[in-house]
Amino acid sequence: SGLTLAAGVALARCLYWQGRYDEAWDCLQTESTPASGNAHAAAWRAMRSRIAAARGLVEEAIVEAAFARDIAGARGDARQLALAHYATALVQLAVGDLDQAGAAAARAVREARRAHHLMLGACARLLYAEVARRSGRRAAAARIALRFA
């Protein structure tokens, strides 16, 4: 059900932030893949993408992020789109594609703003700052980071 899926995503997110990636992955193992019509399907895919990237499963992370973007785009849900673009940015950063990571982070910021999701917007901005720093644009990264000081 949708509630069970949402609870699994929430628990996985907590475990992810604790660095307990295998346990987080286990939280998102279901007997069947959630239908794309499920309101939480894109968030489930985006979280799987982030955890897969943290576990070094880059190909799976890319596939899950693409599914998350497709599902969220079809639904037109700004919050889910922000989550999907944020996951995409993390994966692209992990593989070293800074241009794609920056573009995805910028889209995540835009969608988080549209969804009025302040925390996700802040995380996406910090991710964008990290992309700028790794790209050698330290002044831009510092400007973004100073907005949080």
Coordinates of N, CA, C and O in Angstrom, one line a residue:
S1 N 0.8 -1.2 0.0 CA 0.0 0.0 0.0 C 0.9 1.3 0.0 O 2.1 1.2 0.3
G2 N 0.2 2.4 -0.3 CA 1.0 3.6 -0.3 C 1.6 4.0 1.0 O 2.7 4.5 1.1
L3 N 0.9 3.8 2.1 CA 1.4 4.1 3.4 C 2.6 3.3 3.8 O 3.6 3.8 4.3
T4 N 2.5 2.0 3.5 CA 3.7 1.1 3.7 C 4.9 1.5 2.9 O 6.0 1.5 3.5
L5 N 4.6 1.9 1.7 CA 5.7 2.4 0.8 C 6.4 3.6 1.4 O 7.6 3.8 1.5
A6 N 5.5 4.6 1.8 CA 6.0 5.9 2.4 C 6.8 5.6 3.6 O 7.8 6.2 3.9
A7 N 6.3 4.7 4.5 CA 7.0 4.4 5.7 C 8.4 3.7 5.4 O 9.4 4.1 6.1
G8 N 8.4 2.9 4.4 CA 9.7 2.3 4.1 C 10.7 3.3 3.5 O 11.9 3.2 3.9
V9 N 10.2 4.2 2.8 CA 11.1 5.3 2.2 C 11.6 6.2 3.4 O 12.8 6.5 3.4
A10 N 10.7 6.5 4.3 CA 11.1 7.3 5.5 C 12.2 6.6 6.3 O 13.2 7.2 6.7
L11 N 12.0 5.3 6.6 CA 13.0 4.6 7.4 C 14.3 4.4 6.6 O 15.4 4.6 7.2
A12 N 14.2 4.2 5.3 CA 15.4 4.0 4.5 C 16.2 5.3 4.5 O 17.4 5.3 4.6
R13 N 15.5 6.5 4.5 CA 16.2 7.8 4.5 C 16.9 8.0 5.8 O 18.1 8.4 5.8
C14 N 16.3 7.6 6.9 CA 17.0 7.7 8.2 C 18.2 6.8 8.3 O 19.3 7.3 8.7
L15 N 18.1 5.6 7.8 CA 19.2 4.7 7.8 C 20.3 5.2 6.9 O 21.5 5.1 7.1
Y16 N 19.9 5.7 5.7 CA 20.9 6.3 4.7 C 21.7 7.4 5.4 O 22.9 7.4 5.3
W17 N 21.1 8.3 6.1 CA 21.8 9.4 6.7 C 22.7 8.9 7.8 O 23.7 9.6 8.2
Q18 N 22.4 7.7 8.4 CA 23.3 7.2 9.4 C 24.4 6.4 8.8 O 25.3 5.8 9.5
G19 N 24.4 6.2 7.5 CA 25.5 5.5 6.8 C 25.2 4.0 6.9 O 26.1 3.2 6.6
R20 N 24.0 3.6 7.2 CA 23.7 2.1 7.3 C 23.0 1.7 5.9 O 21.8 1.4 5.9
Y21 N 23.8 1.7 4.9 CA 23.3 1.6 3.5 C 22.6 0.2 3.3 O 21.6 0.1 2.6
D22 N 23.2 -0.9 3.8 CA 22.7 -2.2 3.6 C 21.3 -2.3 4.2 O 20.3 -2.9 3.6
E23 N 21.1 -1.8 5.4 CA 19.8 -1.8 6.1 C 18.8 -0.9 5.4 O 17.7 -1.3 5.3
A24 N 19.3 0.2 4.9 CA 18.4 1.1 4.2 C 17.9 0.4 2.9 O 16.7 0.5 2.6
W25 N 18.8 -0.3 2.2 CA 18.5 -1.0 1.0 C 17.4 -2.1 1.3 O 16.4 -2.2 0.6
D26 N 17.6 -2.8 2.4 CA 16.6 -3.8 2.8 C 15.2 -3.2 3.1 O 14.2 -3.9 2.8
C27 N 15.2 -2.0 3.6 CA 13.9 -1.4 3.8 C 13.1 -1.2 2.5 O 11.8 -1.1 2.6
L28 N 13.8 -1.1 1.4 CA 13.1 -0.8 0.1 C 12.9 -2.0 -0.7 O 12.6 -1.9 -1.9
Q29 N 13.2 -3.2 -0.1 CA 13.0 -4.4 -0.9 C 11.5 -4.8 -0.7 O 11.0 -5.0 0.4
T30 N 10.8 -4.9 -1.8 CA 9.4 -5.3 -1.8 C 9.2 -6.5 -2.7 O 10.1 -6.8 -3.5
E31 N 8.1 -7.1 -2.5 CA 7.8 -8.3 -3.3 C 7.6 -7.9 -4.8 O 7.8 -8.7 -5.7
S32 N 7.1 -6.7 -5.0 CA 6.9 -6.2 -6.4 C 7.3 -4.7 -6.4 O 7.2 -4.0 -5.4
T33 N 7.7 -4.3 -7.6 CA 8.0 -2.9 -7.7 C 6.7 -2.1 -7.7 O 5.7 -2.5 -8.3
P34 N 6.7 -1.0 -6.9 CA 5.5 -0.1 -6.9 C 5.1 0.3 -8.2 O 5.9 0.7 -9.1
A35 N 3.8 0.3 -8.5 CA 3.2 0.8 -9.7 C 3.6 2.3 -9.9 O 3.6 3.0 -8.9
S36 N 3.8 2.7 -11.1 CA 4.2 4.1 -11.3 C 3.0 5.1 -10.9 O 3.3 6.2 -10.7
G37 N 1.8 4.6 -10.8 CA 0.7 5.4 -10.4 C 0.7 5.6 -8.9 O -0.1 6.5 -8.4
N38 N 1.5 4.9 -8.2 CA 1.5 5.1 -6.7 C 2.1 6.4 -6.4 O 3.2 6.8 -7.0
A39 N 1.5 7.2 -5.5 CA 2.0 8.5 -5.2 C 3.4 8.6 -4.6 O 4.0 9.6 -4.7
H40 N 3.9 7.4 -4.1 CA 5.2 7.4 -3.5 C 6.3 6.7 -4.4 O 7.4 6.5 -4.0
A41 N 5.9 6.3 -5.6 CA 6.8 5.4 -6.4 C 8.0 6.2 -6.8 O 9.1 5.6 -6.8
A42 N 7.9 7.5 -7.2 CA 9.1 8.2 -7.6 C 10.0 8.4 -6.4 O 11.3 8.3 -6.5
A43 N 9.5 8.7 -5.2 CA 10.3 8.9 -4.0 C 11.0 7.5 -3.7 O 12.2 7.5 -3.3
W44 N 10.3 6.4 -3.8 CA 10.9 5.1 -3.6 C 12.1 4.9 -4.5 O 13.2 4.4 -4.1
R45 N 11.9 5.2 -5.8 CA 12.9 5.0 -6.8 C 14.1 5.9 -6.5 O 15.3 5.5 -6.7
A46 N 13.8 7.2 -6.2 CA 14.9 8.2 -5.9 C 15.7 7.7 -4.7 O 16.9 7.8 -4.7
M47 N 15.1 7.2 -3.7 CA 15.8 6.7 -2.5 C 16.6 5.5 -2.8 O 17.8 5.4 -2.4
R48 N 16.1 4.6 -3.6 CA 16.9 3.5 -4.1 C 18.1 3.9 -4.9 O 19.2 3.3 -4.7
S49 N 17.9 4.9 -5.7 CA 19.1 5.5 -6.4 C 20.2 6.0 -5.5 O 21.3 5.7 -5.7
R50 N 19.8 6.8 -4.5 CA 20.8 7.3 -3.6 C 21.5 6.2 -2.8 O 22.7 6.3 -2.7
I51 N 20.7 5.2 -2.4 CA 21.4 4.2 -1.6 C 22.3 3.3 -2.5 O 23.4 3.0 -2.2
A52 N 21.8 3.0 -3.8 CA 22.6 2.3 -4.7 C 24.0 3.0 -5.0 O 25.0 2.4 -5.0
A53 N 23.9 4.3 -5.1 CA 25.1 5.1 -5.4 C 26.1 5.0 -4.2 O 27.3 4.8 -4.3
A54 N 25.5 5.1 -3.0 CA 26.3 5.0 -1.7 C 26.9 3.6 -1.6 O 28.0 3.5 -1.0
R55 N 26.2 2.6 -2.1 CA 26.8 1.2 -2.1 C 27.7 0.9 -3.2 O 28.2 -0.2 -3.3
G56 N 27.9 1.9 -4.1 CA 28.8 1.7 -5.3 C 28.2 1.0 -6.4 O 28.8 0.6 -7.4
L57 N 26.8 0.8 -6.4 CA 26.1 0.2 -7.5 C 25.7 1.3 -8.5 O 24.5 1.7 -8.6
V58 N 26.6 1.8 -9.2 CA 26.4 3.0 -10.1 C 25.4 2.8 -11.2 O 24.5 3.6 -11.4
E59 N 25.5 1.7 -11.9 CA 24.5 1.4 -13.0 C 23.1 1.3 -12.4 O 22.2 1.9 -13.0
E60 N 22.9 0.7 -11.3 CA 21.6 0.6 -10.7 C 21.1 1.9 -10.3 O 19.9 2.3 -10.4
A61 N 22.0 2.7 -9.7 CA 21.7 4.1 -9.3 C 21.2 4.9 -10.4 O 20.2 5.7 -10.3
I62 N 21.9 4.8 -11.5 CA 21.5 5.6 -12.7 C 20.1 5.2 -13.2 O 19.2 6.0 -13.5
V63 N 19.9 3.9 -13.3 CA 18.6 3.4 -13.8 C 17.4 3.8 -12.8 O 16.4 4.3 -13.3
E64 N 17.6 3.7 -11.5 CA 16.6 4.1 -10.6 C 16.3 5.6 -10.6 O 15.1 6.0 -10.6
A65 N 17.3 6.4 -10.8 CA 17.1 7.8 -10.9 C 16.3 8.2 -12.2 O 15.4 9.0 -12.1
A66 N 16.6 7.5 -13.3 CA 15.9 7.7 -14.5 C 14.4 7.3 -14.3 O 13.5 8.0 -14.8
F67 N 14.2 6.2 -13.7 CA 12.8 5.8 -13.4 C 12.1 6.8 -12.6 O 10.9 7.2 -12.8
A68 N 12.8 7.3 -11.5 CA 12.2 8.3 -10.6 C 11.8 9.6 -11.4 O 10.7 10.1 -11.2
R69 N 12.7 10.0 -12.3 CA 12.4 11.2 -13.1 C 11.2 11.0 -14.0 O 10.3 11.8 -14.1
D70 N 11.1 9.8 -14.6 CA 10.0 9.5 -15.5 C 8.7 9.5 -14.8 O 7.7 10.0 -15.3
I71 N 8.7 8.8 -13.7 CA 7.4 8.7 -12.9 C 7.0 10.0 -12.4 O 5.8 10.4 -12.5
A72 N 7.9 10.8 -11.8 CA 7.6 12.1 -11.3 C 7.2 13.1 -12.4 O 6.2 13.8 -12.2
G73 N 7.8 13.0 -13.5 CA 7.5 13.8 -14.6 C 6.1 13.5 -15.2 O 5.3 14.5 -15.5
A74 N 5.7 12.3 -15.2 CA 4.4 11.9 -15.7 C 3.3 12.4 -14.7 O 2.2 12.7 -15.1
R75 N 3.6 12.4 -13.4 CA 2.7 12.8 -12.4 C 2.7 14.3 -12.3 O 1.7 14.9 -11.8
G76 N 3.7 15.0 -12.7 CA 3.8 16.5 -12.6 C 3.9 16.9 -11.2 O 3.6 18.1 -10.8
D77 N 4.4 16.1 -10.3 CA 4.6 16.3 -8.9 C 5.9 17.0 -8.6 O 7.0 16.4 -8.7
A78 N 5.9 18.3 -8.2 CA 7.1 19.1 -8.1 C 8.0 18.5 -7.0 O 9.3 18.4 -7.1
R79 N 7.5 18.0 -5.9 CA 8.3 17.4 -4.8 C 9.0 16.2 -5.3 O 10.2 16.0 -5.0
Q80 N 8.2 15.3 -5.9 CA 8.8 14.1 -6.4 C 9.9 14.4 -7.5 O 10.9 13.7 -7.6
L81 N 9.6 15.4 -8.4 CA 10.6 15.8 -9.4 C 11.9 16.3 -8.7 O 13.0 15.9 -9.1
A82 N 11.7 17.0 -7.6 CA 12.9 17.6 -6.9 C 13.7 16.4 -6.3 O 14.9 16.4 -6.5
L83 N 13.0 15.4 -5.7 CA 13.7 14.2 -5.2 C 14.4 13.5 -6.3 O 15.6 13.0 -6.1
A84 N 13.8 13.3 -7.4 CA 14.4 12.6 -8.6 C 15.6 13.3 -9.1 O 16.6 12.7 -9.4
H85 N 15.5 14.6 -9.3 CA 16.6 15.4 -9.8 C 17.8 15.4 -8.8 O 18.9 15.4 -9.2
Y86 N 17.4 15.5 -7.5 CA 18.5 15.4 -6.5 C 19.2 14.1 -6.5 O 20.5 14.1 -6.5
A87 N 18.5 13.0 -6.7 CA 19.1 11.7 -6.8 C 20.0 11.6 -8.0 O 21.1 11.1 -8.0
T88 N 19.5 12.2 -9.1 CA 20.3 12.2 -10.3 C 21.6 13.0 -10.2 O 22.6 12.5 -10.6
A89 N 21.5 14.1 -9.5 CA 22.7 14.9 -9.3 C 23.7 14.2 -8.4 O 24.9 14.2 -8.7
L90 N 23.2 13.5 -7.4 CA 24.2 12.7 -6.6 C 24.9 11.6 -7.4 O 26.1 11.4 -7.2
V91 N 24.1 10.9 -8.2 CA 24.7 9.9 -9.0 C 25.7 10.4 -10.0 O 26.8 9.9 -10.1
Q92 N 25.3 11.5 -10.7 CA 26.2 12.1 -11.6 C 27.5 12.6 -11.0 O 28.6 12.5 -11.5
L93 N 27.3 13.2 -9.8 CA 28.5 13.6 -9.0 C 29.4 12.4 -8.7 O 30.6 12.5 -8.8
A94 N 28.8 11.3 -8.3 CA 29.5 10.1 -7.9 C 30.4 9.6 -9.1 O 31.4 9.0 -8.9
V95 N 29.8 9.7 -10.3 CA 30.6 9.2 -11.5 C 31.5 10.2 -12.1 O 32.2 10.0 -13.1
G96 N 31.4 11.4 -11.5 CA 32.4 12.5 -12.0 C 31.8 13.3 -13.2 O 32.6 14.1 -13.7
D97 N 30.6 13.2 -13.5 CA 30.0 14.0 -14.6 C 29.5 15.3 -14.0 O 28.3 15.5 -13.7
L98 N 30.4 16.3 -13.8 CA 30.1 17.5 -13.1 C 29.1 18.4 -13.9 O 28.2 19.0 -13.2
D99 N 29.1 18.4 -15.2 CA 28.1 19.2 -15.9 C 26.7 18.7 -15.7 O 25.8 19.4 -15.4
Q100 N 26.5 17.4 -15.8 CA 25.2 16.8 -15.6 C 24.8 16.9 -14.2 O 23.6 17.1 -13.9
A101 N 25.7 16.7 -13.3 CA 25.4 16.9 -11.8 C 24.9 18.3 -11.5 O 23.9 18.5 -10.8
G102 N 25.6 19.3 -12.1 CA 25.2 20.7 -11.9 C 23.8 21.0 -12.5 O 23.0 21.6 -11.8
A103 N 23.6 20.5 -13.6 CA 22.3 20.7 -14.3 C 21.1 20.0 -13.5 O 20.1 20.6 -13.3
A104 N 21.4 18.8 -13.0 CA 20.4 18.1 -12.2 C 20.2 18.8 -10.9 O 19.0 18.9 -10.4
A105 N 21.2 19.2 -10.2 CA 21.1 20.0 -9.0 C 20.3 21.3 -9.2 O 19.4 21.6 -8.3
A106 N 20.5 22.0 -10.3 CA 19.8 23.2 -10.5 C 18.3 22.9 -10.8 O 17.4 23.6 -10.3
R107 N 18.0 21.8 -11.4 CA 16.6 21.4 -11.6 C 16.0 21.0 -10.3 O 14.8 21.3 -10.0
A108 N 16.7 20.3 -9.4 CA 16.2 20.0 -8.1 C 15.9 21.2 -7.3 O 14.9 21.3 -6.6
V109 N 16.8 22.2 -7.4 CA 16.5 23.5 -6.7 C 15.2 24.1 -7.2 O 14.3 24.5 -6.4
R110 N 15.1 24.2 -8.5 CA 13.9 24.8 -9.1 C 12.6 24.0 -8.7 O 11.6 24.7 -8.3
E111 N 12.6 22.7 -8.7 CA 11.4 21.9 -8.4 C 11.1 22.0 -6.9 O 10.0 22.0 -6.5
A112 N 12.2 22.0 -6.1 CA 11.9 22.1 -4.6 C 11.3 23.5 -4.3 O 10.4 23.6 -3.4
R113 N 11.7 24.5 -5.0 CA 11.1 25.8 -4.8 C 9.7 25.8 -5.2 O 8.8 26.3 -4.5
R114 N 9.4 25.2 -6.4 CA 8.0 25.1 -6.9 C 7.1 24.3 -5.9 O 5.9 24.6 -5.7
A115 N 7.7 23.3 -5.2 CA 7.0 22.4 -4.3 C 6.9 23.1 -2.9 O 6.3 22.5 -2.0
H116 N 7.6 24.2 -2.7 CA 7.7 24.8 -1.4 C 8.3 23.9 -0.3 O 7.9 23.9 0.8
H117 N 9.3 23.1 -0.8 CA 10.0 22.2 0.1 C 11.4 22.8 0.5 O 12.4 22.6 -0.3
L118 N 11.4 23.5 1.6 CA 12.6 24.3 1.9 C 13.8 23.4 2.2 O 14.9 23.7 1.8
M119 N 13.6 22.3 2.9 CA 14.8 21.5 3.3 C 15.4 20.8 2.1 O 16.6 20.8 1.9
L120 N 14.6 20.3 1.2 CA 15.1 19.7 0.0 C 15.8 20.8 -0.9 O 16.9 20.5 -1.5
G121 N 15.2 22.0 -0.9 CA 15.9 23.0 -1.7 C 17.2 23.4 -1.1 O 18.2 23.6 -1.9
A122 N 17.4 23.4 0.2 CA 18.6 23.7 0.9 C 19.7 22.6 0.5 O 20.8 22.9 0.2
C123 N 19.2 21.4 0.6 CA 20.1 20.2 0.3 C 20.6 20.3 -1.2 O 21.8 20.1 -1.5
A124 N 19.7 20.6 -2.1 CA 20.0 20.7 -3.5 C 21.0 21.9 -3.7 O 21.9 21.8 -4.5
R125 N 20.8 23.0 -3.0 CA 21.7 24.1 -3.2 C 23.1 23.8 -2.7 O 24.1 24.1 -3.3
L126 N 23.2 23.1 -1.6 CA 24.5 22.6 -1.1 C 25.2 21.6 -2.0 O 26.4 21.7 -2.2
L127 N 24.4 20.8 -2.6 CA 24.9 19.8 -3.6 C 25.4 20.6 -4.8 O 26.5 20.3 -5.3
Y128 N 24.7 21.6 -5.2 CA 25.1 22.5 -6.3 C 26.4 23.2 -6.0 O 27.3 23.3 -6.8
A129 N 26.6 23.6 -4.7 CA 27.8 24.3 -4.3 C 29.0 23.3 -4.4 O 30.1 23.6 -4.8
E130 N 28.7 22.0 -4.0 CA 29.8 21.0 -4.1 C 30.2 20.7 -5.5 O 31.4 20.6 -5.8
V131 N 29.2 20.7 -6.4 CA 29.5 20.6 -7.8 C 30.4 21.7 -8.3 O 31.4 21.5 -9.0
A132 N 30.0 22.9 -7.9 CA 30.8 24.1 -8.3 C 32.2 24.0 -7.7 O 33.2 24.3 -8.4
R133 N 32.4 23.6 -6.5 CA 33.7 23.5 -5.9 C 34.5 22.5 -6.6 O 35.7 22.7 -6.9
R134 N 33.9 21.3 -6.9 CA 34.7 20.3 -7.6 C 35.0 20.7 -9.1 O 36.0 20.2 -9.7
S135 N 34.2 21.6 -9.6 CA 34.5 22.1 -11.0 C 35.5 23.2 -11.0 O 35.8 23.8 -12.0
G136 N 36.0 23.6 -9.8 CA 37.1 24.6 -9.7 C 36.5 26.0 -9.6 O 37.2 27.0 -9.6
R137 N 35.2 26.1 -9.4 CA 34.5 27.4 -9.3 C 34.3 27.7 -7.8 O 33.2 27.7 -7.3
R138 N 35.4 27.9 -7.1 CA 35.4 28.0 -5.6 C 34.7 29.2 -5.2 O 34.0 29.2 -4.2
A139 N 34.8 30.3 -5.9 CA 34.1 31.6 -5.5 C 32.6 31.4 -5.6 O 31.8 31.8 -4.7
A140 N 32.1 30.7 -6.6 CA 30.6 30.4 -6.7 C 30.2 29.5 -5.6 O 29.1 29.7 -5.0
A141 N 31.0 28.5 -5.3 CA 30.7 27.6 -4.2 C 30.6 28.3 -2.9 O 29.7 28.1 -2.1
A142 N 31.6 29.2 -2.7 CA 31.6 29.9 -1.4 C 30.4 30.8 -1.3 O 29.8 31.0 -0.2
R143 N 30.0 31.5 -2.4 CA 28.8 32.4 -2.4 C 27.6 31.6 -2.0 O 26.8 32.0 -1.2
I144 N 27.4 30.4 -2.6 CA 26.2 29.6 -2.2 C 26.3 29.1 -0.8 O 25.3 29.2 -0.1
A145 N 27.4 28.7 -0.3 CA 27.6 28.2 1.0 C 27.4 29.3 2.0 O 26.8 29.1 3.1
L146 N 27.8 30.5 1.7 CA 27.7 31.7 2.7 C 26.2 32.0 2.9 O 25.9 32.6 3.9
R147 N 25.3 31.7 1.9 CA 23.9 32.0 2.1 C 23.3 31.2 3.3 O 22.3 31.5 3.8
F148 N 24.1 30.2 3.7 CA 23.6 29.3 4.8 C 24.2 29.8 6.2 O 23.9 29.2 7.2
A149 N 25.2 30.7 6.1 CA 25.9 31.1 7.3 C 25.0 32.0 8.2 O 24.1 32.6 7.8

